[in-house]
C-alpha cells in the first residue's frame, strides 16, 4: 500500500514539474485571466500575492482552450477575504464551452502552506508540499501534504491528456554514420 502511495506521489510530482515547465501563453491583468491563442491548453504563471489580493473577483476567458493550467508561485499562500471566482470560465458548466471544473488545475508548485479562507475553488488543486486549511467548497480534486477544514468537496477530477509529441525519425544516413563511428571506435580500443 505504501509503495502504491509513493508511486502516486511520484506521478503527481512529475505532473507538477511538467506543468511548471510549460510556457505561459495566457495573460493576467490583475483580476482577469485571458487566453486568445489557438492551443488546446492555456497556461498561466501567477504569483499568489498578485492573484489572491483582497476583494479580488477573478474571471477567466480560456478562448478555444479546453484545458487551463494555473501555475501559482509562493510558499506561504493566504487567500485574502473577498476573493471570488466569477464569470463563465469559472462556472462548472461554462456557456458555449467544454471548459468546467474538470478542465482547470491550480498548480501550487512552491507552496508549503495555503489558507483558502472562504474561497469556493473551481478546479483541482495540486499542492503536494502544502498544508491546506479552509476553503468554502472545492469543485475538483485536492492533492496536498495535509488538509484541515470542514469544506465540501465535489467530484470534478482533473481531466487532462498530455499532448502527443511527434519525434521526427532520424535520417538513415545519420543513423548509419553513428553506427559506423561506434564500430570504428570500438575496434580502435582493442
Coordinates of N, CA and C in Angstrom, one line a residue:
X1 N 0.8 -1.2 0.0 CA 0.0 0.0 0.0 C 0.9 1.3 0.0
X2 N 1.9 1.3 0.8 CA 2.8 2.5 0.9 C 3.5 2.6 -0.4
X3 N 3.9 1.5 -1.1 CA 4.6 1.6 -2.3 C 3.6 2.2 -3.4
X4 N 2.3 1.8 -3.4 CA 1.4 2.4 -4.3 C 1.2 3.9 -4.1
X5 N 1.2 4.3 -2.8 CA 1.1 5.8 -2.5 C 2.3 6.5 -3.0
X6 N 3.5 5.9 -2.8 CA 4.7 6.5 -3.3 C 4.7 6.7 -4.8
X7 N 4.2 5.7 -5.5 CA 4.1 5.8 -7.0 C 3.1 6.9 -7.4
X8 N 2.0 7.0 -6.7 CA 1.0 8.1 -7.0 C 1.7 9.4 -6.7
X9 N 2.4 9.6 -5.6 CA 3.0 10.8 -5.3 C 4.1 11.2 -6.4
X10 N 4.9 10.2 -6.8 CA 5.9 10.4 -7.8 C 5.3 10.8 -9.1
X11 N 4.2 10.2 -9.5 CA 3.5 10.6 -10.7 C 3.0 12.0 -10.6
X12 N 2.3 12.4 -9.5 CA 1.8 13.7 -9.3 C 2.9 14.8 -9.3
X13 N 4.1 14.5 -8.7 CA 5.2 15.4 -8.7 C 5.7 15.6 -10.1
X14 N 5.8 14.5 -10.9 CA 6.2 14.6 -12.3 C 5.2 15.5 -13.1
X15 N 3.9 15.4 -12.8 CA 2.9 16.2 -13.5 C 3.1 17.7 -13.1
X16 N 3.3 17.9 -11.8 CA 3.5 19.3 -11.3 C 4.7 19.9 -11.9
X17 N 5.8 19.2 -12.0 CA 7.0 19.7 -12.7 C 6.8 20.0 -14.2
X18 N 6.0 19.1 -14.8 CA 5.7 19.3 -16.2 C 4.9 20.6 -16.4
X19 N 3.8 20.8 -15.5 CA 3.0 22.0 -15.6 C 3.8 23.2 -15.4
X20 N 4.7 23.2 -14.4 CA 5.5 24.3 -14.0 C 6.4 24.7 -15.2
X21 N 6.9 23.7 -15.9 CA 7.8 23.9 -17.0 C 7.1 24.3 -18.3
X22 N 5.8 24.3 -18.4 CA 5.1 24.7 -19.6 C 5.2 26.2 -19.8
X23 N 5.3 26.6 -21.0 CA 5.4 28.1 -21.4 C 4.1 28.7 -21.2
X24 N 4.1 29.8 -20.4 CA 2.8 30.6 -20.2 C 2.4 31.2 -21.5
X25 N 1.1 31.0 -21.8 CA 0.6 31.6 -23.1 C -0.7 32.4 -22.8
X26 N -1.0 32.6 -21.5 CA -2.2 33.4 -21.1 C -1.8 34.6 -20.4
X27 N -2.7 35.6 -20.4 CA -2.4 36.9 -19.7 C -3.2 37.1 -18.5
X28 N -2.7 37.8 -17.5 CA -3.4 38.1 -16.3 C -3.3 39.6 -16.1
X29 N -4.4 40.3 -15.9 CA -4.4 41.8 -15.8 C -4.7 42.3 -14.4
X30 N -4.6 41.4 -13.4 CA -4.9 41.8 -12.0 C -6.2 41.2 -11.5
X31 N -7.2 40.9 -12.4 CA -8.4 40.3 -12.0 C -9.0 39.4 -13.1
X32 N -8.4 39.4 -14.3 CA -8.9 38.7 -15.4 C -7.8 37.8 -16.0
X33 N -8.0 36.5 -16.1 CA -7.1 35.6 -16.8 C -7.7 35.4 -18.2
X34 N -6.9 35.7 -19.3 CA -7.4 35.6 -20.6 C -6.4 34.8 -21.5
X35 N -7.0 34.1 -22.4 CA -6.2 33.3 -23.4 C -6.8 33.5 -24.7
X36 N -6.1 33.9 -25.7 CA -6.6 34.1 -27.1 C -5.9 33.3 -28.2
X37 N -5.1 32.4 -27.8 CA -4.3 31.6 -28.8 C -5.1 30.5 -29.4
X38 N -4.5 29.6 -30.1 CA -5.1 28.5 -30.8 C -4.8 27.2 -30.2
X39 N -3.9 27.1 -29.1 CA -3.6 25.9 -28.5 C -4.8 25.4 -27.7
X40 N -4.8 24.1 -27.4 CA -5.8 23.5 -26.6 C -5.6 23.6 -25.1
X41 N -4.3 24.0 -24.7 CA -4.0 24.2 -23.3 C -3.6 25.7 -23.1
X42 N -4.3 26.3 -22.2 CA -4.0 27.7 -21.7 C -3.2 27.6 -20.4
X43 N -2.0 28.2 -20.4 CA -1.1 28.2 -19.2 C -0.9 29.6 -18.7
X44 N -1.1 29.7 -17.4 CA -0.9 31.0 -16.7 C 0.1 30.8 -15.6
X45 N 1.1 31.7 -15.5 CA 2.1 31.8 -14.5 C 1.8 33.0 -13.6
X46 N 1.4 32.7 -12.4 CA 1.0 33.8 -11.5 C 1.7 33.8 -10.1
X47 N 1.8 34.9 -9.5 CA 2.3 35.0 -8.1 C 1.1 35.1 -7.2
X48 N 1.1 34.3 -6.2 CA -0.1 34.2 -5.2 C -0.4 35.6 -4.7
X49 N 0.6 36.4 -4.4 CA 0.2 37.7 -3.8 C -0.5 38.6 -4.8
X50 N -0.3 38.4 -6.1 CA -1.0 39.2 -7.1 C -2.4 38.7 -7.4
X51 N -2.5 37.4 -7.5 CA -3.8 36.8 -7.9 C -4.8 36.8 -6.7
X52 N -4.4 36.6 -5.5 CA -5.3 36.5 -4.4 C -5.3 37.7 -3.5
X53 N -5.4 38.9 -4.1 CA -5.4 40.1 -3.3 C -6.8 40.3 -2.7
X54 N -6.9 41.1 -1.7 CA -8.2 41.4 -1.0 C -9.2 41.9 -2.0
X55 N -10.4 41.3 -1.8 CA -11.6 41.7 -2.6 C -11.4 41.6 -4.1
X56 N -10.7 40.6 -4.6 CA -10.5 40.4 -6.0 C -11.5 39.4 -6.6
X57 N -12.2 39.8 -7.6 CA -13.1 38.9 -8.3 C -12.4 38.5 -9.5
X58 N -11.9 37.2 -9.5 CA -11.2 36.7 -10.7 C -12.1 36.1 -11.7
X59 N -11.8 36.4 -13.0 CA -12.6 35.9 -14.0 C -11.6 35.2 -15.0
X60 N -12.2 34.3 -15.8 CA -11.4 33.5 -16.8 C -12.1 33.5 -18.1
X61 N -11.3 33.8 -19.1 CA -11.7 33.6 -20.5 C -10.6 32.7 -21.2
X62 N -11.0 31.4 -21.4 CA -10.0 30.4 -21.9 C -10.0 30.3 -23.4
X63 N -10.8 31.1 -24.1 CA -10.9 31.1 -25.5 C -11.2 29.7 -26.0
X64 N -10.4 29.2 -26.9 CA -10.6 27.9 -27.5 C -10.0 26.7 -26.7
X65 N -9.2 27.1 -25.7 CA -8.5 26.1 -24.9 C -9.6 25.2 -24.2
X66 N -9.2 23.9 -24.1 CA -10.1 23.0 -23.4 C -9.5 22.5 -22.0
X67 N -8.3 23.0 -21.8 CA -7.6 22.8 -20.5 C -6.9 24.1 -20.1
X68 N -7.0 24.3 -18.7 CA -6.4 25.5 -18.2 C -5.4 25.1 -17.0
X69 N -4.2 25.5 -17.1 CA -3.2 25.2 -16.1 C -2.8 26.6 -15.5
X70 N -3.0 26.7 -14.2 CA -2.7 27.9 -13.5 C -1.6 27.6 -12.5
X71 N -0.4 28.0 -12.9 CA 0.8 27.8 -12.0 C 0.9 29.0 -11.1
X72 N 0.8 28.7 -9.8 CA 0.8 29.7 -8.7 C 2.1 29.6 -7.9
X73 N 2.9 30.7 -8.0 CA 4.2 30.7 -7.2 C 3.9 31.3 -5.8
X74 N 4.7 30.9 -4.9 CA 4.6 31.4 -3.5 C 4.6 30.3 -2.5
X75 N 5.3 30.5 -1.4 CA 5.5 29.4 -0.4 C 4.4 29.4 0.7
X76 N 4.1 30.6 1.2 CA 3.0 30.7 2.2 C 1.9 31.5 1.6
X77 N 0.9 30.8 1.1 CA -0.2 31.5 0.4 C -1.4 31.7 1.3
X78 N -1.9 32.9 1.4 CA -3.1 33.2 2.2 C -4.0 34.0 1.3
X79 N -5.1 33.3 1.0 CA -6.1 34.0 0.1 C -6.9 34.9 0.9
X80 N -6.8 36.2 0.5 CA -7.5 37.3 1.3 C -9.0 37.2 1.2
X81 N -9.6 37.8 2.2 CA -11.1 37.8 2.2 C -11.6 38.5 1.0
X82 N -12.8 38.1 0.6 CA -13.4 38.7 -0.6 C -13.0 38.3 -1.9
X83 N -12.1 37.3 -2.0 CA -11.7 36.8 -3.3 C -12.8 35.9 -3.8
X84 N -13.2 36.1 -5.1 CA -14.2 35.3 -5.7 C -13.8 34.8 -7.1
X85 N -14.3 33.7 -7.5 CA -14.1 33.2 -8.9 C -15.4 33.4 -9.6
X86 N -15.4 34.3 -10.6 CA -16.6 34.7 -11.3 C -16.5 34.5 -12.8
X87 N -17.6 34.6 -13.5 CA -17.6 34.5 -14.9 C -17.8 33.1 -15.4
X88 N -18.1 33.0 -16.7 CA -18.4 31.7 -17.3 C -17.2 30.7 -17.2
X89 N -16.0 31.2 -17.3 CA -14.8 30.3 -17.3 C -14.7 29.6 -15.9
X90 N -15.1 30.2 -14.9 CA -15.0 29.5 -13.6 C -16.4 28.9 -13.2
X91 N -17.3 28.9 -14.1 CA -18.6 28.1 -13.8 C -18.3 26.7 -14.1
X92 N -19.1 25.8 -13.4 CA -18.9 24.4 -13.5 C -19.2 24.0 -15.0
X93 N -20.2 24.6 -15.5 CA -20.6 24.3 -16.9 C -20.6 25.7 -17.7
X94 N -19.4 26.0 -18.3 CA -19.3 27.3 -18.9 C -20.2 27.3 -20.2
X95 N -20.8 28.4 -20.4 CA -21.7 28.6 -21.6 C -20.9 28.5 -22.9
X96 N -21.3 27.7 -23.8 CA -20.7 27.6 -25.1 C -19.3 27.1 -25.1
X97 N -18.9 26.3 -24.1 CA -17.5 25.8 -24.0 C -17.5 24.5 -23.3
X98 N -16.4 23.8 -23.6 CA -16.2 22.5 -22.9 C -15.6 22.7 -21.5
X99 N -15.2 23.9 -21.2 CA -14.5 24.2 -20.0 C -15.3 24.2 -18.8
X100 N -14.8 23.6 -17.7 CA -15.5 23.5 -16.4 C -14.5 23.1 -15.4
X101 N -15.0 22.7 -14.2 CA -14.1 22.4 -13.1 C -13.1 21.3 -13.4
X102 N -13.5 20.3 -14.3 CA -12.6 19.2 -14.6 C -11.5 19.6 -15.6
X103 N -11.6 20.8 -16.1 CA -10.6 21.2 -17.1 C -9.6 22.3 -16.5
X104 N -9.7 22.5 -15.2 CA -8.9 23.6 -14.6 C -8.0 23.0 -13.5
X105 N -6.7 23.3 -13.5 CA -5.8 22.9 -12.5 C -5.1 24.1 -11.9
X106 N -5.1 24.2 -10.6 CA -4.3 25.1 -9.8 C -3.0 24.4 -9.3
X107 N -1.9 24.7 -9.9 CA -0.6 24.0 -9.5 C 0.2 24.9 -8.6
X108 N 0.1 24.7 -7.3 CA 0.8 25.5 -6.3 C 2.1 24.8 -6.1
X109 N 3.0 25.0 -7.0 CA 4.3 24.2 -7.1 C 5.3 24.6 -6.1
X110 N 5.2 25.7 -5.4 CA 6.2 26.1 -4.3 C 5.5 26.1 -3.0
X111 N 4.3 25.9 -2.9 CA 3.5 26.2 -1.6 C 3.9 25.2 -0.5
X112 N 4.1 25.7 0.7 CA 4.3 25.0 1.9 C 3.0 25.1 2.8
X113 N 2.3 26.2 2.6 CA 1.0 26.3 3.3 C 0.1 27.2 2.5
X114 N -1.2 26.8 2.5 CA -2.2 27.6 1.8 C -3.4 27.7 2.7
X115 N -3.9 29.0 2.9 CA -5.1 29.2 3.6 C -6.1 29.7 2.6
X116 N -7.1 28.8 2.3 CA -8.1 29.2 1.3 C -9.2 30.1 1.8
X117 N -9.1 30.4 3.1 CA -10.2 31.2 3.7 C -11.6 30.7 3.3
X118 N -12.4 31.5 2.8 CA -13.7 31.1 2.3 C -13.9 31.0 0.8
X119 N -12.8 30.8 0.1 CA -12.9 30.7 -1.3 C -13.6 29.4 -1.8
X120 N -14.5 29.6 -2.7 CA -15.1 28.4 -3.4 C -14.2 28.2 -4.6
X121 N -13.4 27.2 -4.6 CA -12.4 26.9 -5.6 C -13.0 26.1 -6.7
X122 N -12.8 26.5 -7.9 CA -13.3 25.8 -9.1 C -12.0 25.2 -9.8
X123 N -11.9 23.9 -9.9 CA -10.7 23.3 -10.5 C -10.0 22.5 -9.4
X124 N -9.2 21.6 -9.9 CA -8.4 20.8 -9.0 C -7.2 21.5 -8.4
X125 N -6.7 21.2 -7.3 CA -5.6 21.8 -6.6 C -4.5 20.8 -6.4
X126 N -3.3 21.1 -7.0 CA -2.1 20.3 -6.8 C -1.1 21.1 -6.0
X127 N -0.9 20.7 -4.7 CA 0.0 21.4 -3.8 C 0.6 20.3 -2.9
X128 N 1.5 19.5 -3.4 CA 2.0 18.3 -2.8 C 2.8 18.6 -1.5
X129 N 3.4 19.7 -1.3 CA 4.2 20.0 -0.1 C 3.5 21.0 0.8
X130 N 2.2 21.2 0.6 CA 1.5 22.3 1.3 C 0.5 21.7 2.4
X131 N 0.4 22.3 3.5 CA -0.6 22.1 4.5 C -1.7 23.1 4.2
X132 N -2.9 22.6 3.8 CA -4.0 23.4 3.4 C -5.0 23.5 4.5
X133 N -5.6 24.7 4.7 CA -6.7 25.0 5.7 C -7.7 25.8 4.9
X134 N -9.0 25.7 5.4 CA -10.0 26.5 4.9 C -10.6 26.1 3.6
X135 N -11.3 27.0 3.0 CA -12.0 26.8 1.7 C -13.5 26.6 2.0
X136 N -14.3 27.2 1.2 CA -15.7 27.1 1.4 C -16.2 25.8 0.7
X137 N -15.7 25.6 -0.5 CA -16.0 24.4 -1.3 C -14.9 24.1 -2.3
X138 N -14.7 22.9 -2.7 CA -13.7 22.6 -3.7 C -14.5 21.8 -4.8
X139 N -14.6 22.4 -6.0 CA -15.1 21.7 -7.2 C -13.9 21.2 -7.9
X140 N -13.4 20.0 -7.5 CA -12.3 19.4 -8.1 C -11.5 18.6 -7.0
X141 N -10.5 17.9 -7.5 CA -9.7 17.1 -6.6 C -8.6 18.0 -5.9
X142 N -8.1 17.5 -4.7 CA -7.1 18.2 -4.0 C -6.0 17.2 -3.6
X143 N -4.8 17.5 -4.0 CA -3.6 16.7 -3.6 C -2.7 17.6 -2.8
X144 N -2.5 17.3 -1.5 CA -1.7 18.2 -0.6 C -1.0 17.3 0.5
X145 N -0.1 17.9 1.2 CA 0.5 17.3 2.3 C -0.5 17.0 3.4
X146 N -1.4 17.9 3.7 CA -2.5 17.7 4.7 C -3.6 18.7 4.4
X147 N -4.7 18.4 5.0 CA -5.9 19.3 4.9 C -6.6 19.4 6.2
X148 N -6.9 20.6 6.6 CA -7.7 20.8 7.9 C -8.8 21.8 7.6
X149 N -10.0 21.4 7.7 CA -11.1 22.2 7.4 C -12.4 21.4 7.3
X150 N -13.5 22.1 7.2 CA -14.8 21.5 7.1 C -15.5 21.8 5.7
X151 N -14.7 21.8 4.7 CA -15.2 22.1 3.4 C -16.0 21.0 2.7
X152 N -16.7 21.4 1.7 CA -17.4 20.5 0.8 C -16.5 20.2 -0.4
X153 N -16.5 18.9 -0.8 CA -15.7 18.5 -2.0 C -16.7 18.0 -3.0
X154 N -16.6 18.5 -4.2 CA -17.5 18.0 -5.3 C -16.5 17.3 -6.3
X155 N -17.0 16.2 -6.7 CA -16.1 15.3 -7.6 C -16.1 15.8 -9.0
X156 N -15.1 16.6 -9.3 CA -14.7 17.0 -10.6 C -13.2 16.8 -10.8
X157 N -12.8 15.6 -11.0 CA -11.4 15.2 -11.1 C -10.8 15.9 -12.4
X158 N -9.6 16.3 -12.3 CA -8.9 17.0 -13.4 C -8.8 16.0 -14.6
X159 N -9.2 16.4 -15.7 CA -9.3 15.6 -16.9 C -8.3 16.1 -17.9
X160 N -7.1 15.6 -17.9 CA -6.0 16.1 -18.8 C -5.3 14.9 -19.5
X161 N -5.2 15.1 -20.8 CA -4.4 14.2 -21.6 C -3.2 14.9 -22.1
X162 N -2.0 14.5 -21.8 CA -0.8 15.2 -22.3 C -0.8 15.2 -23.8
X163 N -0.4 16.4 -24.4 CA -0.3 16.5 -25.8 C 0.7 15.4 -26.4
X164 N 0.4 14.9 -27.5 CA 1.3 13.9 -28.2 C 2.4 14.7 -28.8
X165 N 3.6 14.3 -28.6 CA 4.8 14.9 -29.2 C 5.3 14.0 -30.2
X166 N 5.4 14.5 -31.4 CA 5.9 13.7 -32.5 C 7.5 13.8 -32.5
X167 N 8.1 12.6 -32.5 CA 9.5 12.6 -32.6 C 9.9 12.3 -34.0
X168 N 10.6 13.2 -34.6 CA 11.0 13.0 -36.0 C 12.0 11.8 -36.2
X169 N 11.8 11.1 -37.2 CA 12.7 10.0 -37.5 C 14.1 10.5 -38.0
X170 N 15.1 10.0 -37.4 CA 16.4 10.4 -37.8 C 16.7 9.9 -39.3
X171 N 17.4 10.7 -40.1 CA 17.7 10.2 -41.4 C 18.5 8.9 -41.4
X172 N 18.3 8.0 -42.3 CA 19.0 6.8 -42.4 C 20.5 7.0 -42.5
X173 N 21.0 7.9 -43.2 CA 22.4 8.2 -43.4 C 23.0 8.6 -42.1
X174 N 22.3 9.4 -41.3 CA 22.8 9.8 -40.0 C 22.9 8.6 -39.0
X175 N 21.9 7.8 -39.0 CA 22.0 6.6 -38.2 C 23.1 5.7 -38.6
X176 N 23.3 5.5 -39.9 CA 24.4 4.7 -40.4 C 25.7 5.2 -40.0
X177 N 25.9 6.6 -40.1 CA 27.2 7.2 -39.7 C 27.4 7.0 -38.2
X178 N 26.4 7.2 -37.4 CA 26.6 7.0 -35.9 C 27.0 5.6 -35.6
X179 N 26.4 4.6 -36.3 CA 26.7 3.2 -36.1 C 28.1 2.9 -36.5
X180 N 28.5 3.5 -37.7 CA 29.9 3.3 -38.2 C 30.9 3.8 -37.2
X181 N 30.6 5.0 -36.6 CA 31.5 5.6 -35.6 C 31.7 4.7 -34.4
X182 N 30.6 4.1 -33.9 CA 30.6 3.3 -32.8 C 31.5 2.0 -33.1
X183 N 31.3 1.4 -34.3 CA 32.0 0.2 -34.6 C 33.5 0.6 -34.7
X184 N 33.9 1.6 -35.5 CA 35.3 2.0 -35.6 C 35.9 2.4 -34.3
X185 N 35.1 3.1 -33.4 CA 35.6 3.4 -32.1 C 35.9 2.2 -31.2
X186 N 35.1 1.2 -31.3 CA 35.3 0.0 -30.5 C 36.5 -0.8 -31.1
X187 N 36.8 -0.8 -32.4 CA 37.9 -1.5 -32.9 C 39.2 -0.9 -32.6
X188 N 39.2 0.4 -32.4 CA 40.5 1.1 -32.1 C 40.9 0.8 -30.6
X189 N 39.9 0.6 -29.7 CA 40.2 0.3 -28.3 C 40.8 -1.0 -28.1
X190 N 40.6 -2.0 -29.0 CA 41.1 -3.3 -28.8 C 42.6 -3.3 -29.1

